Every structure is written in C-alpha cells, then in structure tokens.
Amino acid sequence: TMPLRQGVTGIGLAYWGFRAVKDMIGQPDLFGRKLQMTKMNLLDGLSAAAVLMMGEANECRPLAILKNAPVEFSANISPEEIRMPMERDLYYPIYRQLLSESKTLS
C-alpha cells in the first residue's frame, strides 16, 4: 500500500535481465524543460501491470506475460539500483521521528 492511497499495488520483489530504474534526469518534459529529478521505477510499474492482469481474488491467473515493455535489457544489473538510501527517501522525516520516539520510549 502507499500512504494516503486506497488499494494494493504490485511491487517487484526480484528481477533479472533488465534495468529496473530509468533515469529521466536531463530529458525534456512536455514543455521542453529538462527534468531535474525524475527516475522511473520500471520494476514496480511492470509488477503493478502484472497484478492488474493476474487479479487479486479468484481469477486463477498465476502468471502474466508482458510484451513490448519499454525496458533496457542487460546482463549486468545490480539490486542496488532500485534501493533508496533511507536518508534520501521522501518519507525519511517520518522515519526519523518514529525512530527518535521509539528510542525515547525504550
């Protein structure tokens, strides 16, 4: 789940053979301005599409085959490309506050 959103979303637990993140920094937006911080999470986007096709209830579709996905195939991938250091995460201020409160309660 995501903060302040209803419903579940598929996320990728593991992957191989393609780049999981597409760096869009420097690419033009709709108005020709260069993007300064956008990176696309292809792994979770593909996972969400697979969940949509497989279903979440009694659909009995244990597998989804996604064709023509705009991914860059590569034999040299690193699981680190998808990970975000906690200090750079959007929700870090909340994590930090929760950690400090839990230490106070200890």
The first five atom37 places (N, CA, C, CB, O) and aatype in JSON, in Angstrom:
{
  "aatype": [16, 12, 14, 10, 1, 5, 7, 19, 16, 7, 9, 7, 10, 0, 18, 17, 7, 13, 1, 0, 19, 11, 3, 12, 9, 7, 5, 14, 3, 10, 13, 7, 1, 11, 10, 5, 12, 16, 11, 12, 2, 10, 10, 3, 7, 10, 15, 0, 0, 0, 19, 10, 12, 12, 7, 6, 0, 2, 6, 4, 1, 14, 10, 0, 9, 10, 11, 2, 0, 14, 19, 6, 13, 15, 0, 2, 9, 15, 14, 6, 6, 9, 1, 12, 14, 12, 6, 1, 3, 10, 18, 18, 14, 9, 18, 1, 5, 10, 10, 15, 6, 15, 11, 16, 10, 15],
  "atom_mask": [
    [1, 1, 1, 1, 1],
    [1, 1, 1, 1, 1],
    [1, 1, 1, 1, 1],
    [1, 1, 1, 1, 1],
    [1, 1, 1, 1, 1],
    [1, 1, 1, 1, 1],
    [1, 1, 1, 0, 1],
    [1, 1, 1, 1, 1],
    [1, 1, 1, 1, 1],
    [1, 1, 1, 0, 1],
    [1, 1, 1, 1, 1],
    [1, 1, 1, 0, 1],
    [1, 1, 1, 1, 1],
    [1, 1, 1, 1, 1],
    [1, 1, 1, 1, 1],
    [1, 1, 1, 1, 1],
    [1, 1, 1, 0, 1],
    [1, 1, 1, 1, 1],
    [1, 1, 1, 1, 1],
    [1, 1, 1, 1, 1],
    [1, 1, 1, 1, 1],
    [1, 1, 1, 1, 1],
    [1, 1, 1, 1, 1],
    [1, 1, 1, 1, 1],
    [1, 1, 1, 1, 1],
    [1, 1, 1, 0, 1],
    [1, 1, 1, 1, 1],
    [1, 1, 1, 1, 1],
    [1, 1, 1, 1, 1],
    [1, 1, 1, 1, 1],
    [1, 1, 1, 1, 1],
    [1, 1, 1, 0, 1],
    [1, 1, 1, 1, 1],
    [1, 1, 1, 1, 1],
    [1, 1, 1, 1, 1],
    [1, 1, 1, 1, 1],
    [1, 1, 1, 1, 1],
    [1, 1, 1, 1, 1],
    [1, 1, 1, 1, 1],
    [1, 1, 1, 1, 1],
    [1, 1, 1, 1, 1],
    [1, 1, 1, 1, 1],
    [1, 1, 1, 1, 1],
    [1, 1, 1, 1, 1],
    [1, 1, 1, 0, 1],
    [1, 1, 1, 1, 1],
    [1, 1, 1, 1, 1],
    [1, 1, 1, 1, 1],
    [1, 1, 1, 1, 1],
    [1, 1, 1, 1, 1],
    [1, 1, 1, 1, 1],
    [1, 1, 1, 1, 1],
    [1, 1, 1, 1, 1],
    [1, 1, 1, 1, 1],
    [1, 1, 1, 0, 1],
    [1, 1, 1, 1, 1],
    [1, 1, 1, 1, 1],
    [1, 1, 1, 1, 1],
    [1, 1, 1, 1, 1],
    [1, 1, 1, 1, 1],
    [1, 1, 1, 1, 1],
    [1, 1, 1, 1, 1],
    [1, 1, 1, 1, 1],
    [1, 1, 1, 1, 1],
    [1, 1, 1, 1, 1],
    [1, 1, 1, 1, 1],
    [1, 1, 1, 1, 1],
    [1, 1, 1, 1, 1],
    [1, 1, 1, 1, 1],
    [1, 1, 1, 1, 1],
    [1, 1, 1, 1, 1],
    [1, 1, 1, 1, 1],
    [1, 1, 1, 1, 1],
    [1, 1, 1, 1, 1],
    [1, 1, 1, 1, 1],
    [1, 1, 1, 1, 1],
    [1, 1, 1, 1, 1],
    [1, 1, 1, 1, 1],
    [1, 1, 1, 1, 1],
    [1, 1, 1, 1, 1],
    [1, 1, 1, 1, 1],
    [1, 1, 1, 1, 1],
    [1, 1, 1, 1, 1],
    [1, 1, 1, 1, 1],
    [1, 1, 1, 1, 1],
    [1, 1, 1, 1, 1],
    [1, 1, 1, 1, 1],
    [1, 1, 1, 1, 1],
    [1, 1, 1, 1, 1],
    [1, 1, 1, 1, 1],
    [1, 1, 1, 1, 1],
    [1, 1, 1, 1, 1],
    [1, 1, 1, 1, 1],
    [1, 1, 1, 1, 1],
    [1, 1, 1, 1, 1],
    [1, 1, 1, 1, 1],
    [1, 1, 1, 1, 1],
    [1, 1, 1, 1, 1],
    [1, 1, 1, 1, 1],
    [1, 1, 1, 1, 1],
    [1, 1, 1, 1, 1],
    [1, 1, 1, 1, 1],
    [1, 1, 1, 1, 1],
    [1, 1, 1, 1, 1],
    [1, 1, 1, 1, 1],
    [1, 1, 1, 1, 1]
  ],
  "atom_positions": [
    [[0.84, -1.19, 0.0], [0.0, 0.0, 0.0], [0.88, 1.24, 0.0], [-0.95, 0.0, 1.22], [2.08, 1.17, 0.28]],
    [[0.28, 2.38, -0.31], [1.01, 3.65, -0.32], [0.32, 4.62, 0.64], [1.08, 4.25, -1.75], [-0.9, 4.55, 0.81]],
    [[1.06, 5.5, 1.26], [0.43, 6.47, 2.16], [-0.67, 7.26, 1.45], [1.48, 7.43, 2.73], [-0.49, 7.74, 0.33]],
    [[-1.8, 7.37, 2.11], [-2.95, 8.16, 1.67], [-3.55, 7.68, 0.34], [-2.55, 9.6, 1.54], [-4.18, 8.46, -0.37]],
    [[-3.36, 6.4, 0.01], [-3.96, 5.81, -1.19], [-4.7, 4.54, -0.81], [-2.88, 5.52, -2.27], [-4.2, 3.76, 0.01]],
    [[-5.87, 4.32, -1.37], [-6.61, 3.09, -1.14], [-6.17, 2.02, -2.12], [-8.13, 3.34, -1.24], [-5.72, 2.33, -3.23]],
    [[-6.29, 0.78, -1.72], [-5.99, -0.34, -2.59], [-4.54, -0.79, -2.51], [0.0, 0.0, 0.0], [-3.68, -0.09, -1.98]],
    [[-4.31, -1.97, -3.07], [-2.96, -2.53, -3.09], [-2.37, -2.33, -4.48], [-2.98, -4.04, -2.72], [-3.08, -2.2, -5.47]],
    [[-1.05, -2.32, -4.52], [-0.32, -2.16, -5.76], [0.76, -3.22, -5.8], [0.3, -0.73, -5.89], [1.41, -3.49, -4.79]],
    [[0.95, -3.82, -6.96], [2.02, -4.81, -7.09], [3.38, -4.14, -7.02], [0.0, 0.0, 0.0], [3.58, -3.06, -7.58]],
    [[4.31, -4.78, -6.33], [5.7, -4.31, -6.31], [6.6, -5.48, -6.68], [6.08, -3.72, -4.9], [6.26, -6.64, -6.46]],
    [[7.74, -5.16, -7.25], [8.69, -6.19, -7.63], [9.54, -6.62, -6.45], [0.0, 0.0, 0.0], [10.13, -5.79, -5.77]],
    [[9.6, -7.91, -6.22], [10.43, -8.44, -5.14], [11.81, -8.83, -5.65], [9.75, -9.65, -4.49], [12.8, -8.76, -4.91]],
    [[11.89, -9.23, -6.91], [13.16, -9.62, -7.5], [13.04, -9.43, -9.01], [13.55, -11.1, -7.14], [11.94, -9.41, -9.56]],
    [[14.17, -9.29, -9.67], [14.17, -9.12, -11.13], [15.54, -9.5, -11.67], [13.81, -7.67, -11.53], [16.51, -9.6, -10.92]],
    [[15.6, -9.7, -12.97], [16.87, -10.01, -13.61], [16.75, -9.74, -15.1], [17.28, -11.48, -13.35], [15.69, -9.95, -15.69]],
    [[17.81, -9.27, -15.7], [17.88, -9.15, -17.14], [17.47, -7.81, -17.72], [0.0, 0.0, 0.0], [17.54, -7.62, -18.94]],
    [[17.06, -6.87, -16.88], [16.72, -5.54, -17.38], [17.02, -4.5, -16.31], [15.23, -5.47, -17.79], [17.13, -4.81, -15.12]],
    [[17.14, -3.26, -16.74], [17.36, -2.15, -15.8], [16.03, -1.85, -15.12], [17.93, -0.87, -16.54], [15.02, -1.64, -15.79]],
    [[16.03, -1.82, -13.8], [14.81, -1.62, -13.02], [14.42, -0.14, -12.9], [14.97, -2.2, -11.64], [13.26, 0.19, -12.65]],
    [[15.4, 0.74, -13.1], [15.15, 2.17, -12.96], [15.61, 2.86, -14.24], [15.88, 2.75, -11.71], [16.71, 2.62, -14.74]],
    [[14.75, 3.74, -14.74], [15.12, 4.53, -15.92], [15.35, 5.97, -15.47], [14.0, 4.46, -17.03], [14.43, 6.64, -14.99]],
    [[16.57, 6.42, -15.61], [16.93, 7.77, -15.21], [16.46, 8.76, -16.27], [18.48, 7.89, -14.98], [16.93, 8.72, -17.41]],
    [[15.56, 9.64, -15.91], [14.99, 10.61, -16.85], [15.6, 12.01, -16.67], [13.48, 10.68, -16.67], [15.2, 12.95, -17.36]],
    [[16.56, 12.14, -15.75], [17.17, 13.44, -15.49], [17.83, 13.95, -16.77], [18.22, 13.35, -14.34], [18.61, 13.24, -17.41]],
    [[17.5, 15.19, -17.12], [18.04, 15.81, -18.32], [17.15, 15.66, -19.55], [0.0, 0.0, 0.0], [17.35, 16.35, -20.54]],
    [[16.15, 14.76, -19.48], [15.21, 14.61, -20.59], [14.21, 15.77, -20.58], [14.47, 13.23, -20.5], [13.9, 16.29, -19.51]],
    [[13.7, 16.18, -21.74], [12.73, 17.27, -21.76], [11.35, 16.81, -21.32], [12.66, 17.88, -23.15], [10.93, 15.69, -21.61]],
    [[10.64, 17.69, -20.61], [9.26, 17.42, -20.26], [8.36, 17.88, -21.42], [8.86, 18.12, -18.92], [8.87, 18.21, -22.49]],
    [[7.07, 17.91, -21.2], [6.12, 18.32, -22.26], [6.37, 19.74, -22.77], [4.71, 18.23, -21.75], [6.02, 20.06, -23.9]],
    [[6.98, 20.56, -21.95], [7.19, 21.96, -22.31], [8.64, 22.26, -22.67], [6.77, 22.85, -21.16], [9.02, 23.42, -22.82]],
    [[9.45, 21.2, -22.83], [10.83, 21.36, -23.23], [11.8, 21.65, -22.09], [0.0, 0.0, 0.0], [13.0, 21.8, -22.33]],
    [[11.3, 21.72, -20.87], [12.19, 21.94, -19.73], [12.87, 20.63, -19.36], [11.4, 22.51, -18.51], [12.26, 19.56, -19.44]],
    [[14.13, 20.7, -18.96], [14.85, 19.49, -18.58], [14.41, 19.01, -17.2], [16.37, 19.74, -18.61], [14.34, 19.79, -16.25]],
    [[14.12, 17.71, -17.12], [13.77, 17.12, -15.83], [14.98, 17.15, -14.92], [13.25, 15.67, -16.01], [16.1, 16.89, -15.35]],
    [[14.75, 17.46, -13.66], [15.85, 17.61, -12.73], [15.96, 16.45, -11.73], [15.7, 18.89, -11.98], [17.01, 16.27, -11.12]],
    [[14.89, 15.67, -11.56], [14.98, 14.63, -10.55], [14.17, 13.37, -10.84], [14.55, 15.17, -9.26], [14.11, 12.5, -9.98]],
    [[13.57, 13.24, -11.98], [12.69, 12.11, -12.25], [13.45, 10.84, -12.62], [11.73, 12.47, -13.36], [14.3, 10.83, -13.51]],
    [[13.11, 9.78, -11.92], [13.58, 8.44, -12.26], [12.34, 7.55, -12.25], [14.69, 7.93, -11.24], [11.56, 7.58, -11.31]],
    [[12.17, 6.76, -13.31], [11.01, 5.87, -13.42], [11.35, 4.51, -12.81], [10.57, 5.71, -14.9], [12.38, 3.92, -13.13]],
    [[10.48, 4.03, -11.94], [10.64, 2.71, -11.33], [9.94, 1.7, -12.25], [10.04, 2.67, -9.87], [8.75, 1.43, -12.08]],
    [[10.69, 1.15, -13.21], [10.13, 0.21, -14.18], [9.74, -1.1, -13.52], [11.12, -0.04, -15.3], [8.73, -1.7, -13.88]],
    [[10.53, -1.56, -12.56], [10.24, -2.82, -11.89], [8.85, -2.81, -11.26], [11.3, -3.09, -10.82], [8.06, -3.72, -11.5]],
    [[8.56, -1.8, -10.47], [7.26, -1.76, -9.8], [6.13, -1.44, -10.77], [7.27, -0.74, -8.68], [5.0, -1.89, -10.58]],
    [[6.42, -0.66, -11.82], [5.4, -0.39, -12.83], [4.99, -1.67, -13.56], [0.0, 0.0, 0.0], [3.81, -1.9, -13.79]],
    [[5.97, -2.49, -13.93], [5.67, -3.77, -14.57], [4.95, -4.7, -13.61], [6.96, -4.42, -15.08], [4.05, -5.45, -14.01]],
    [[5.35, -4.66, -12.35], [4.71, -5.51, -11.34], [3.24, -5.11, -11.15], [5.46, -5.41, -10.0], [2.38, -5.98, -11.03]],
    [[2.97, -3.82, -11.13], [1.58, -3.35, -10.99], [0.76, -3.77, -12.2], [1.54, -1.81, -10.81], [-0.4, -4.17, -12.05]],
    [[1.33, -3.69, -13.4], [0.62, -4.13, -14.61], [0.33, -5.62, -14.55], [1.45, -3.8, -15.88], [-0.75, -6.07, -14.94]],
    [[1.29, -6.4, -14.05], [1.08, -7.84, -13.93], [-0.03, -8.16, -12.95], [2.38, -8.54, -13.5], [-0.86, -9.03, -13.21]],
    [[-0.06, -7.46, -11.81], [-1.13, -7.67, -10.83], [-2.48, -7.33, -11.44], [-0.88, -6.81, -9.56], [-3.46, -8.05, -11.21]],
    [[-2.55, -6.27, -12.21], [-3.8, -5.9, -12.88], [-4.3, -7.04, -13.76], [-3.61, -4.61, -13.72], [-5.49, -7.35, -13.76]],
    [[-3.39, -7.65, -14.52], [-3.78, -8.72, -15.43], [-4.03, -10.05, -14.7], [-2.72, -8.91, -16.49], [-4.88, -10.84, -15.12]],
    [[-3.29, -10.31, -13.63], [-3.43, -11.58, -12.9], [-4.62, -11.57, -11.96], [-2.16, -11.87, -12.12], [-5.26, -12.6, -11.74]],
    [[-4.92, -10.41, -11.4], [-6.03, -10.31, -10.45], [-5.56, -10.47, -9.02], [0.0, 0.0, 0.0], [-4.42, -10.85, -8.76]],
    [[-6.45, -10.17, -8.1], [-6.15, -10.23, -6.67], [-7.1, -11.17, -5.92], [-6.23, -8.83, -6.06], [-6.99, -11.31, -4.7]],
    [[-8.02, -11.82, -6.63], [-9.02, -12.64, -5.94], [-9.03, -14.06, -6.52], [-10.43, -12.0, -6.04], [-8.03, -14.77, -6.43]],
    [[-10.14, -14.45, -7.11], [-10.28, -15.83, -7.6], [-10.11, -15.94, -9.12], [-11.63, -16.38, -7.2], [-10.67, -16.84, -9.73]],
    [[-9.35, -15.05, -9.71], [-9.18, -15.05, -11.16], [-8.38, -16.25, -11.67], [-8.5, -13.78, -11.6], [-8.49, -16.63, -12.83]],
    [[-7.57, -16.84, -10.8], [-6.78, -18.04, -11.13], [-5.81, -17.81, -12.28], [-7.7, -19.19, -11.47], [-5.65, -18.68, -13.13]],
    [[-5.16, -16.65, -12.3], [-4.13, -16.37, -13.3], [-2.81, -16.14, -12.57], [-4.52, -15.12, -14.18], [-2.52, -15.02, -12.16]],
    [[-2.02, -17.19, -12.4], [-0.79, -17.08, -11.62], [0.39, -16.47, -12.36], [-0.4, -18.42, -11.13], [1.46, -16.31, -11.78]],
    [[0.22, -16.12, -13.63], [1.32, -15.63, -14.43], [0.82, -14.58, -15.42], [2.01, -16.78, -15.17], [-0.27, -14.71, -15.97]],
    [[1.61, -13.57, -15.63], [1.32, -12.56, -16.65], [2.54, -12.43, -17.55], [0.94, -11.17, -16.01], [3.66, -12.39, -17.06]],
    [[2.33, -12.37, -18.84], [3.4, -12.15, -19.8], [3.21, -10.76, -20.38], [3.42, -13.25, -20.93], [2.22, -10.48, -21.05]],
    [[4.16, -9.89, -20.1], [4.09, -8.51, -20.58], [4.95, -8.4, -21.83], [4.55, -7.49, -19.48], [6.15, -8.69, -21.79]],
    [[4.36, -7.98, -22.92], [5.08, -7.87, -24.18], [5.38, -6.42, -24.51], [4.29, -8.51, -25.32], [4.62, -5.52, -24.16]],
    [[6.49, -6.2, -25.19], [6.89, -4.88, -25.7], [7.05, -3.83, -24.6], [5.88, -4.4, -26.69], [6.83, -2.65, -24.84]],
    [[7.43, -4.27, -23.41], [7.67, -3.31, -22.33], [8.91, -2.48, -22.7], [7.86, -4.04, -20.95], [9.89, -3.03, -23.19]],
    [[8.87, -1.19, -22.46], [10.0, -0.32, -22.83], [11.13, -0.38, -21.81], [9.52, 1.12, -22.99], [11.39, 0.59, -21.1]],
    [[11.8, -1.54, -21.75], [12.89, -1.72, -20.8], [14.2, -1.88, -21.55], [12.63, -2.93, -19.89], [14.22, -2.24, -22.73]],
    [[15.29, -1.61, -20.85], [16.63, -1.81, -21.39], [17.15, -3.14, -20.84], [17.6, -0.63, -21.02], [17.41, -3.26, -19.65]],
    [[17.28, -4.12, -21.72], [17.77, -5.43, -21.29], [19.27, -5.36, -21.03], [17.45, -6.5, -22.35], [20.0, -4.68, -21.75]],
    [[19.71, -6.07, -20.0], [21.11, -6.07, -19.64], [21.43, -7.29, -18.79], [21.48, -4.77, -18.88], [20.62, -7.7, -17.95]],
    [[22.58, -7.87, -19.02], [23.04, -8.98, -18.19], [23.75, -8.48, -16.94], [23.97, -9.91, -18.99], [23.99, -9.24, -16.01]],
    [[24.09, -7.2, -16.93], [24.83, -6.62, -15.81], [23.92, -5.68, -15.02], [26.09, -5.87, -16.31], [23.89, -4.47, -15.28]],
    [[23.2, -6.23, -14.08], [22.32, -5.4, -13.26], [22.77, -5.5, -11.81], [20.83, -5.83, -13.41], [23.49, -6.42, -11.42]],
    [[22.34, -4.54, -11.02], [22.65, -4.54, -9.6], [21.38, -4.28, -8.81], [23.74, -3.48, -9.27], [20.65, -3.33, -9.12]],
    [[21.09, -5.08, -7.8], [19.91, -4.83, -6.96], [19.96, -3.47, -6.28], [19.78, -5.92, -5.92], [18.93, -2.95, -5.84]],
    [[21.14, -2.88, -6.2], [21.27, -1.57, -5.56], [20.59, -0.47, -6.36], [22.74, -1.23, -5.36], [20.24, 0.57, -5.79]],
    [[20.39, -0.66, -7.66], [19.82, 0.42, -8.47], [18.39, 0.77, -8.05], [19.82, 0.02, -9.93], [17.95, 1.9, -8.26]],
    [[17.68, -0.17, -7.45], [16.28, 0.07, -7.06], [16.16, 0.59, -5.63], [15.46, -1.21, -7.22], [15.13, 1.13, -5.25]],
    [[17.21, 0.42, -4.85], [17.16, 0.81, -3.44], [17.44, 2.3, -3.25], [18.17, 0.0, -2.62], [18.27, 2.89, -3.94]],
    [[16.72, 2.88, -2.31], [16.88, 4.29, -1.95], [17.48, 4.35, -0.56], [15.52, 5.06, -2.02], [16.93, 3.76, 0.37]],
    [[18.6, 5.05, -0.37], [19.11, 5.22, 0.99], [18.05, 5.92, 1.85], [20.45, 6.05, 0.98], [17.42, 6.88, 1.41]],
    [[17.87, 5.45, 3.07], [16.82, 5.99, 3.93], [16.9, 7.51, 4.05], [16.92, 5.37, 5.31], [15.86, 8.18, 4.06]],
    [[18.1, 8.06, 4.15], [18.26, 9.49, 4.34], [17.76, 10.3, 3.14], [19.71, 9.82, 4.6], [17.47, 11.48, 3.28]],
    [[17.67, 9.69, 1.96], [17.22, 10.39, 0.74], [15.74, 10.12, 0.44], [18.07, 9.97, -0.45], [15.19, 10.7, -0.49]],
    [[15.11, 9.24, 1.23], [13.73, 8.86, 0.98], [12.78, 10.0, 1.31], [13.37, 7.62, 1.8], [13.0, 10.76, 2.25]],
    [[11.71, 10.11, 0.53], [10.69, 11.15, 0.73], [10.11, 11.09, 2.13], [9.58, 10.99, -0.31], [9.76, 12.12, 2.71]],
    [[9.99, 9.88, 2.68], [9.36, 9.71, 3.99], [10.37, 9.7, 5.14], [8.56, 8.43, 4.01], [10.01, 9.39, 6.27]],
    [[11.62, 10.02, 4.87], [12.65, 9.99, 5.91], [12.29, 10.84, 7.13], [13.96, 10.47, 5.33], [12.52, 10.38, 8.25]],
    [[11.75, 12.04, 6.99], [11.4, 12.8, 8.2], [10.44, 12.03, 9.12], [10.76, 14.13, 7.81], [10.54, 12.14, 10.34]],
    [[9.53, 11.27, 8.55], [8.62, 10.47, 9.36], [9.38, 9.33, 10.02], [7.45, 9.92, 8.5], [9.22, 9.08, 11.21]],
    [[10.22, 8.63, 9.24], [11.03, 7.55, 9.8], [11.87, 8.07, 10.96], [11.94, 6.93, 8.72], [11.92, 7.46, 12.03]],
    [[12.53, 9.19, 10.73], [13.42, 9.76, 11.75], [12.64, 10.06, 13.03], [14.1, 11.04, 11.22], [13.11, 9.77, 14.13]],
    [[11.45, 10.65, 12.87], [10.64, 10.98, 14.04], [10.21, 9.71, 14.77], [9.41, 11.79, 13.63], [10.27, 9.65, 16.0]],
    [[9.78, 8.7, 14.03], [9.37, 7.45, 14.66], [10.54, 6.77, 15.37], [8.77, 6.5, 13.61], [10.38, 6.22, 16.46]],
    [[11.71, 6.81, 14.74], [12.88, 6.21, 15.38], [13.25, 6.93, 16.67], [14.08, 6.23, 14.42], [13.57, 6.3, 17.68]],
    [[13.2, 8.26, 16.64], [13.56, 9.02, 17.86], [12.52, 8.8, 18.95], [13.68, 10.53, 17.54], [12.87, 8.73, 20.13]],
    [[11.24, 8.69, 18.58], [10.2, 8.43, 19.58], [10.35, 7.04, 20.18], [8.8, 8.58, 18.96], [10.15, 6.87, 21.38]],
    [[10.7, 6.05, 19.35], [10.86, 4.7, 19.88], [12.06, 4.61, 20.82], [11.02, 3.69, 18.74], [12.02, 3.86, 21.79]],
    [[13.12, 5.37, 20.56], [14.27, 5.4, 21.45], [13.91, 6.05, 22.77], [15.44, 6.14, 20.79], [14.4, 5.64, 23.83]],
    [[13.04, 7.08, 22.72], [12.61, 7.78, 23.95], [11.78, 6.84, 24.82], [11.79, 9.05, 23.6], [11.88, 6.88, 26.05]],
    [[10.95, 5.99, 24.18], [10.1, 5.07, 24.92], [10.88, 3.92, 25.54], [9.02, 4.52, 24.02], [10.43, 3.31, 26.5]],
    [[12.06, 3.63, 25.0], [12.85, 2.47, 25.48], [13.43, 2.69, 26.85], [13.97, 2.17, 24.53], [14.11, 1.82, 27.37]]
  ]
}
